[in-house]
Amino acid sequence: MINALRFSLLLLGVSFSQGFLNDLFDEEEQAERVVQPSKYGSLWPLPQKVQLSEVSFKLNGVSFKISDAKESTAGSSCSLLQDAYRRYYEYMFGSFKRQEGRKSRHAGPSDLTELQVWITSSESDCDSFPSVASDESYELTVDQPYAVLKAPKVWGALHGLETFSQLVYEDENGAKSINSTTISDFPRFAHRGILLDSSRHFLPIKVLLANLQTMAMNKFNVFHWHIVDDPSFPYLSRTFPQLSQQGAYHPYTHVYTPADVKMVIEFGRLRGIRVIPEFDTPGHTQSWGKGQKDLLTPCYSGSKLSGTFGPVNPILNTTYDFMSQFFKEVSTVFPDAYIHLGGDEVDFSCWKSNPDIQKFMKQQGFGQDFTKLESFYIQKLLDIVATTQKGYMIWQEVFDNGVKLKADTVVHVWIGGGANDEMAKVTGAGYTTILSAPWYLDYISYAQDWQKYYKVEPLNFNGNKQQYQSEMANITSSGYQTLLSTPWYLNRISYGQDWKGHYQADPQDFQGTDEQKKLVIGGEACLWGEYVDATNLTPRLWPRASAVAERLWSAKEVTDINDAFNRLSVHRCRMVERGIPAEPLFSSYCPREYRGV
Amino acid sequence: MINALRFSLLLLGVSFSQGFLNDLFDEEEQAERVVQPSKYGSLWPLPQKVQLSEVSFKLNGVSFKISDAKESTAGSSCSLLQDAYRRYYEYMFGSFKRQEGRKSRHAGPSDLTELQVWITSSESDCDSFPSVASDESYELTVDQPYAVLKAPKVWGALHGLETFSQLVYEDENGAKSINSTTISDFPRFAHRGILLDSSRHFLPIKVLLANLQTMAMNKFNVFHWHIVDDPSFPYLSRTFPQLSQQGAYHPYTHVYTPADVKMVIEFGRLRGIRVIPEFDTPGHTQSWGKGQKDLLTPCYSGSKLSGTFGPVNPILNTTYDFMSQFFKEVSTVFPDAYIHLGGDEVDFSCWKSNPDIQKFMKQQGFGQDFTKLESFYIQKLLDIVATTQKGYMIWQEVFDNGVKLKADTVVHVWIGGGANDEMAKVTGAGYTTILSAPWYLDYISYAQDWQKYYKVEPLNFNGNKQQYQSEMANITSSGYQTLLSTPWYLNRISYGQDWKGHYQADPQDFQGTDEQKKLVIGGEACLWGEYVDATNLTPRLWPRASAVAERLWSAKEVTDINDAFNRLSVHRCRMVERGIPAEPLFSSYCPREYRGV
């Protein structure tokens, strides 16, 4: 396999730099500009255990089949698997039409003619929805007379099919080949998500489905659907249809109907992907106010109504009646056990301006502390949602403000500065958490920023920039004493009050017990929607999000950035070949370029 | 019209910011986030003189026609115009198929049923290629009984058709409408280009044509085709087919055949766009060396050949024989009067290592000054190309090194630091120049960087950042005395030797005579190919390049960034509706979103 792969990879690797750009890159990055074959081929994300041999088999589309093992608990009636067999057959051999012209030929002795899929648990989960507790493990053996993919549940089988398809390559004659291989695989983190924002720009269903497809190619398993926000309300609610009638960019062309939502959920399920909707309140709700009278707080300018509105009005009973009905609907529409309730970035200025709110604050004894009012609202909301039997996720501010949370709450850490402290605090308080702070993919910059995302280690509680903190952890865990200077190089000056940075640096920041680290269940790459829509979302997300995919799936030790570049370059061409406009990492080519514009 | 436009624009304008991003933006940018109707509708780039009235007419696809005026010197035999009529009809009313279902109806009294196109010069240029001297002016009158588009040449008519199509809007009932309008228009600069790089990534023909189409929508008139470079040589030469056989990423799937090149040129011509190929030497030629033995300089490591190659070998006669034949072919394949010969970024280390080159340097009395060797090569190359009757463009280094240039040479200024000085020097020496330095669109950053491109003023000779220099020019040209502090705010500190910046600031930097400024014939937006291919090129280029389009077409005084935002937002949706994935400026929507992935 190595030789065969080298053939195509060397062609891919013809790449040189435009000299004047060189000084923008450090040495390390320079070295990563030419694609070399990885000993792991194009596997992405890298499985936990891989044994590759040099013995290779041919596959041909006429004789090859994917079938259920006799012993499998999920047979031909499991349409999730049958769908996946067809999908992966097409990824590997093209669609059936392309095959028609070929004459059938008998399988040769060096052919691999079958992949048997064997679901081993008595409950295959074929007709279930995936959850945070789903078993996603699988074992794959590629050998004659047939390859075997064993998985306790269908979720592992889906991942194993993707891995099998990634092992297939074209030899120098263009023949599909695969090498004898043994793989044992499972994810490092249970929650591996992508956030897309369909409020700042409406994202047509076609775009959502294409990205769910690509998520499966990267073993992501959570679609965090930030479905509504200030700019627009595209969710068509059966109970409150006026929300999208008034709040969507357009009441017919820019909404998600119940059928659309159902389709997205089922499309995700068939790929092992949970769909977690976010209905963010009490802030980020301008678009809600258009269709729901009295829901938002009227702002005042002096003693007069200003005509503008602030966050959800927390002092009216009608607010909670509305929320009860609304989230009752949401809890039935979305089957996942969790709903994301937002709770970030509440702007207090409108609440402060409103005399009724001020009066309420006084009655409740909140003084001038509006975080107490925010918590008052959120607490009531959480209690409402708890009655629907759903768990909830919330942005970190809700935790920071001391709201009482259910034990199974997932706290979503997103604020860039101090994310490490935050992870330590949240887990120290015993809550489950996921990390997004270093993975805001809407922020773009010139050159290979995927490397930055790749280098994050979620369990250092170090965010993405304080490398010295992991060093401190390494040194002290080896029993040595240490002292710290990194954050206090006072010769490095900058405009503004940089003393704050010096003041805030904490030399004991790196700590976190094993118990705490178990509470980190994963992370999400976020692509907020200010600057993306159907025209540019997909190439902006892929393969940059693939870096996050490997970080969240593969073993902690998988950190070789050069090997990652080599595998990711080929993985990105595979996405392109499957019709996904994943952008290039650097000067190079794909054997089959993207066919769109 | 204003009211009608407001209807759709207000919908477009529903956009709010995610609070936590606010501090990234300055006040000015904050203000530009909600689309408001411009009094100039969606015109882009803004014509030189526009008079709009509130009288509106209806247009319907069944009765409306674009026809040749009786007096026109380009009649129905001018396929360039007939092609353009069909194209703009389809842009305005959709393709013919969409019309089939409609019942014909008689034109009403408020209908506009005809646009007459009248070419006034005895030479229409219908079958010519556009040139730097082409007359692109036009006059457009929209009134009853019919609209009239008058232009000396077909080039102006093409621009006028685009402008006419930009005047058409949908009223509140979805009916196509246009207001009574008088426009007199011509470009501020004659050379308005886009550079695309098909070497770092191969760009399929489909991508090139889509971008030529979009260039026409933005009144660009030069496609600078950076066709070959170090990474690959996709140009299939009839004379030296081994160049692409060996030097392309793939000899069949990643090459431009003679038929492909012809198609690109004709597709451009039909849209008034010149195609100027760049064959950059003596540097940036690694891919040439694969198919042409002895063309590149063999590098030495000590006294031994290192196995690597440097720039074109300037000391062999065979080099010049090759170049003669090669450029003879190029001069016949590409009809434009100019060829871009490159000449940038020559790395001298390989030349220095080679004992034969060293010997030659001695013989010629060049000492250790390798710029003299570079000039020796370029001088011979320019003489060769001059025999083909072509003019040439070169990157600024060739001028800087003192190579003797033909009087009609165009010097291409690209180096970011000191571009203003360079423009002054080049024009001071009497050469024509074009500016690219502030318009390297391959550099991306978060948020609305189109504004940065838009704010450039090419005739301040000020590059893109020293706003104070234009202020100094304004003040002194009004006869006032002034003194300068901007570059010397010493309270603003930064790491490193910032005294250099203070030292280098020159308060007289803004000068440049009128004669010099006439020599600035335009500019080009450059999208180098390290990080773009078919998957992401088009949305990355548009509408960012549209900012450059208006800067190069419209009057110098057209600098209102808010008005630009309002017009450009609608212009970008028009590009989307025409099938071009032009990315969004900010949170917003298009009535018809992009239909691809």
CSV table of N, CA, C and O in Angstrom, one decimal, chain B residues 278-323:
chain,number,residue,atom,x,y,z
B,278,GLU,N,0.5,35.7,-18.2
B,278,GLU,CA,1.8,36.0,-17.6
B,278,GLU,C,2.6,34.7,-17.7
B,278,GLU,O,2.2,33.6,-17.2
B,279,PHE,N,3.8,34.8,-18.3
B,279,PHE,CA,4.8,33.8,-18.3
B,279,PHE,C,6.0,34.3,-17.6
B,279,PHE,O,6.8,35.0,-18.2
B,280,ASP,N,6.0,34.1,-16.3
B,280,ASP,CA,7.0,34.7,-15.4
B,280,ASP,C,8.3,34.0,-15.5
B,280,ASP,O,8.4,32.8,-15.3
B,281,THR,N,9.4,34.8,-15.8
B,281,THR,CA,10.7,34.3,-15.7
B,281,THR,C,11.6,35.4,-15.2
B,281,THR,O,11.2,36.5,-15.2
B,282,PRO,N,12.9,35.2,-14.8
B,282,PRO,CA,13.6,33.9,-14.7
B,282,PRO,C,13.3,33.1,-13.4
B,282,PRO,O,13.6,31.9,-13.4
B,283,GLY,N,12.7,33.7,-12.4
B,283,GLY,CA,12.3,33.0,-11.2
B,283,GLY,C,10.9,32.4,-11.4
B,283,GLY,O,10.3,32.5,-12.5
B,284,HIS,N,10.4,31.7,-10.4
B,284,HIS,CA,9.0,31.1,-10.5
B,284,HIS,C,8.9,30.1,-11.6
B,284,HIS,O,7.9,30.1,-12.3
B,285,THR,N,10.0,29.4,-11.9
B,285,THR,CA,10.0,28.6,-13.1
B,285,THR,C,10.3,27.1,-12.8
B,285,THR,O,10.6,26.4,-13.8
B,286,GLN,N,10.2,26.7,-11.6
B,286,GLN,CA,10.5,25.3,-11.3
B,286,GLN,C,9.7,24.3,-12.2
B,286,GLN,O,10.3,23.3,-12.7
B,287,SER,N,8.5,24.5,-12.5
B,287,SER,CA,7.7,23.6,-13.3
B,287,SER,C,8.2,23.6,-14.7
B,287,SER,O,8.0,22.6,-15.4
B,288,TRP,N,8.8,24.7,-15.2
B,288,TRP,CA,9.3,24.7,-16.6
B,288,TRP,C,10.4,23.7,-16.8
B,288,TRP,O,10.6,23.1,-17.8
B,289,GLY,N,11.2,23.5,-15.7
B,289,GLY,CA,12.4,22.7,-15.8
B,289,GLY,C,12.1,21.2,-16.0
B,289,GLY,O,13.0,20.5,-16.4
B,290,LYS,N,10.9,20.8,-15.6
B,290,LYS,CA,10.6,19.4,-15.7
B,290,LYS,C,10.5,18.9,-17.1
B,290,LYS,O,10.9,17.8,-17.5
B,291,GLY,N,10.0,19.8,-18.0
B,291,GLY,CA,9.9,19.4,-19.4
B,291,GLY,C,10.9,19.9,-20.3
B,291,GLY,O,11.1,19.5,-21.5
B,292,GLN,N,11.7,20.9,-19.9
B,292,GLN,CA,12.7,21.5,-20.8
B,292,GLN,C,14.1,21.3,-20.1
B,292,GLN,O,14.5,22.1,-19.2
B,293,LYS,N,14.9,20.4,-20.7
B,293,LYS,CA,16.2,20.1,-20.2
B,293,LYS,C,17.1,21.4,-20.3
B,293,LYS,O,17.0,22.1,-21.3
B,294,ASP,N,18.0,21.6,-19.3
B,294,ASP,CA,19.0,22.6,-19.4
B,294,ASP,C,18.4,24.0,-19.3
B,294,ASP,O,19.1,25.0,-19.5
B,295,LEU,N,17.1,24.2,-19.1
B,295,LEU,CA,16.5,25.5,-19.1
B,295,LEU,C,16.9,26.2,-17.7
B,295,LEU,O,17.2,27.4,-17.7
B,296,LEU,N,16.8,25.4,-16.6
B,296,LEU,CA,17.0,26.0,-15.3
B,296,LEU,C,18.5,25.9,-14.9
B,296,LEU,O,19.2,25.0,-15.4
B,297,THR,N,18.9,26.7,-14.0
B,297,THR,CA,20.3,26.7,-13.5
B,297,THR,C,20.5,25.5,-12.6
B,297,THR,O,19.8,25.4,-11.6
B,298,PRO,N,21.5,24.6,-12.8
B,298,PRO,CA,21.7,23.6,-11.8
B,298,PRO,C,22.4,24.2,-10.6
B,298,PRO,O,23.4,25.0,-10.7
B,299,CYS,N,21.9,23.9,-9.4
B,299,CYS,CA,22.5,24.4,-8.2
B,299,CYS,C,23.6,23.5,-7.7
B,299,CYS,O,23.6,22.3,-7.9
B,300,TYR,N,24.6,24.1,-7.0
B,300,TYR,CA,25.7,23.4,-6.4
B,300,TYR,C,25.6,23.4,-4.9
B,300,TYR,O,25.2,24.4,-4.3
B,301,SER,N,26.1,22.3,-4.3
B,301,SER,CA,26.3,22.3,-2.9
B,301,SER,C,27.8,22.1,-2.7
B,301,SER,O,28.3,21.0,-3.0
B,302,GLY,N,28.5,23.2,-2.4
B,302,GLY,CA,30.0,23.1,-2.5
B,302,GLY,C,30.4,22.9,-3.9
B,302,GLY,O,30.0,23.7,-4.8
B,303,SER,N,31.2,21.9,-4.2
B,303,SER,CA,31.7,21.7,-5.5
B,303,SER,C,30.9,20.7,-6.3
B,303,SER,O,31.2,20.4,-7.5
B,304,LYS,N,29.8,20.2,-5.7
B,304,LYS,CA,29.0,19.2,-6.4
B,304,LYS,C,27.7,19.7,-6.7
B,304,LYS,O,27.1,20.5,-6.0
B,305,LEU,N,27.1,19.1,-7.8
B,305,LEU,CA,25.7,19.4,-8.1
B,305,LEU,C,24.8,19.0,-7.0
B,305,LEU,O,25.0,17.8,-6.5
B,306,SER,N,23.9,19.8,-6.6
B,306,SER,CA,23.0,19.4,-5.5
B,306,SER,C,21.8,18.6,-6.0
B,306,SER,O,21.1,18.1,-5.1
B,307,GLY,N,21.6,18.7,-7.3
B,307,GLY,CA,20.4,18.0,-7.7
B,307,GLY,C,19.1,18.9,-7.8
B,307,GLY,O,18.1,18.5,-8.4
B,308,THR,N,19.2,20.0,-7.3
B,308,THR,CA,18.1,21.0,-7.4
B,308,THR,C,18.4,22.0,-8.4
B,308,THR,O,19.6,22.2,-8.9
B,309,PHE,N,17.4,22.8,-8.8
B,309,PHE,CA,17.6,23.8,-9.9
B,309,PHE,C,17.1,25.2,-9.4
B,309,PHE,O,16.2,25.3,-8.6
B,310,GLY,N,17.7,26.2,-10.0
B,310,GLY,CA,17.3,27.5,-9.6
B,310,GLY,C,16.6,28.2,-10.7
B,310,GLY,O,15.9,27.6,-11.5
B,311,PRO,N,16.7,29.5,-10.9
B,311,PRO,CA,16.0,30.3,-11.9
B,311,PRO,C,16.5,29.8,-13.3
B,311,PRO,O,17.5,29.1,-13.4
B,312,VAL,N,15.9,30.4,-14.3
B,312,VAL,CA,16.3,30.1,-15.7
B,312,VAL,C,17.8,30.4,-15.8
B,312,VAL,O,18.3,31.3,-15.2
B,313,ASN,N,18.5,29.5,-16.6
B,313,ASN,CA,19.9,29.7,-16.8
B,313,ASN,C,20.2,30.8,-17.8
B,313,ASN,O,19.9,30.7,-19.0
B,314,PRO,N,20.8,31.9,-17.3
B,314,PRO,CA,20.9,33.1,-18.2
B,314,PRO,C,22.1,33.1,-19.1
B,314,PRO,O,22.3,34.0,-19.9
B,315,ILE,N,23.0,32.1,-18.9
B,315,ILE,CA,24.3,32.2,-19.6
B,315,ILE,C,24.3,31.2,-20.8
B,315,ILE,O,25.4,31.2,-21.5
B,316,LEU,N,23.3,30.5,-21.1
B,316,LEU,CA,23.3,29.6,-22.3
B,316,LEU,C,22.5,30.2,-23.4
B,316,LEU,O,21.4,30.7,-23.3
B,317,ASN,N,23.1,30.0,-24.6
B,317,ASN,CA,22.4,30.4,-25.8
B,317,ASN,C,21.1,29.7,-26.0
B,317,ASN,O,20.1,30.2,-26.5
B,318,THR,N,21.1,28.4,-25.6
B,318,THR,CA,19.9,27.6,-25.8
B,318,THR,C,18.7,28.1,-25.0
B,318,THR,O,17.6,28.0,-25.5
B,319,THR,N,19.0,28.8,-23.9
B,319,THR,CA,17.9,29.5,-23.2
B,319,THR,C,17.2,30.5,-24.1
B,319,THR,O,15.9,30.5,-24.1
B,320,TYR,N,17.9,31.3,-24.8
B,320,TYR,CA,17.3,32.3,-25.6
B,320,TYR,C,16.7,31.8,-26.8
B,320,TYR,O,15.7,32.3,-27.3
B,321,ASP,N,17.2,30.7,-27.4
B,321,ASP,CA,16.6,30.0,-28.5
B,321,ASP,C,15.2,29.5,-28.1
B,321,ASP,O,14.2,29.7,-28.8
B,322,PHE,N,15.2,28.9,-26.9
B,322,PHE,CA,13.9,28.4,-26.4
B,322,PHE,C,12.9,29.5,-26.2
B,322,PHE,O,11.8,29.5,-26.6
B,323,MET,N,13.4,30.6,-25.5
B,323,MET,CA,12.5,31.7,-25.2
B,323,MET,C,11.9,32.3,-26.5
B,323,MET,O,10.8,32.7,-26.6
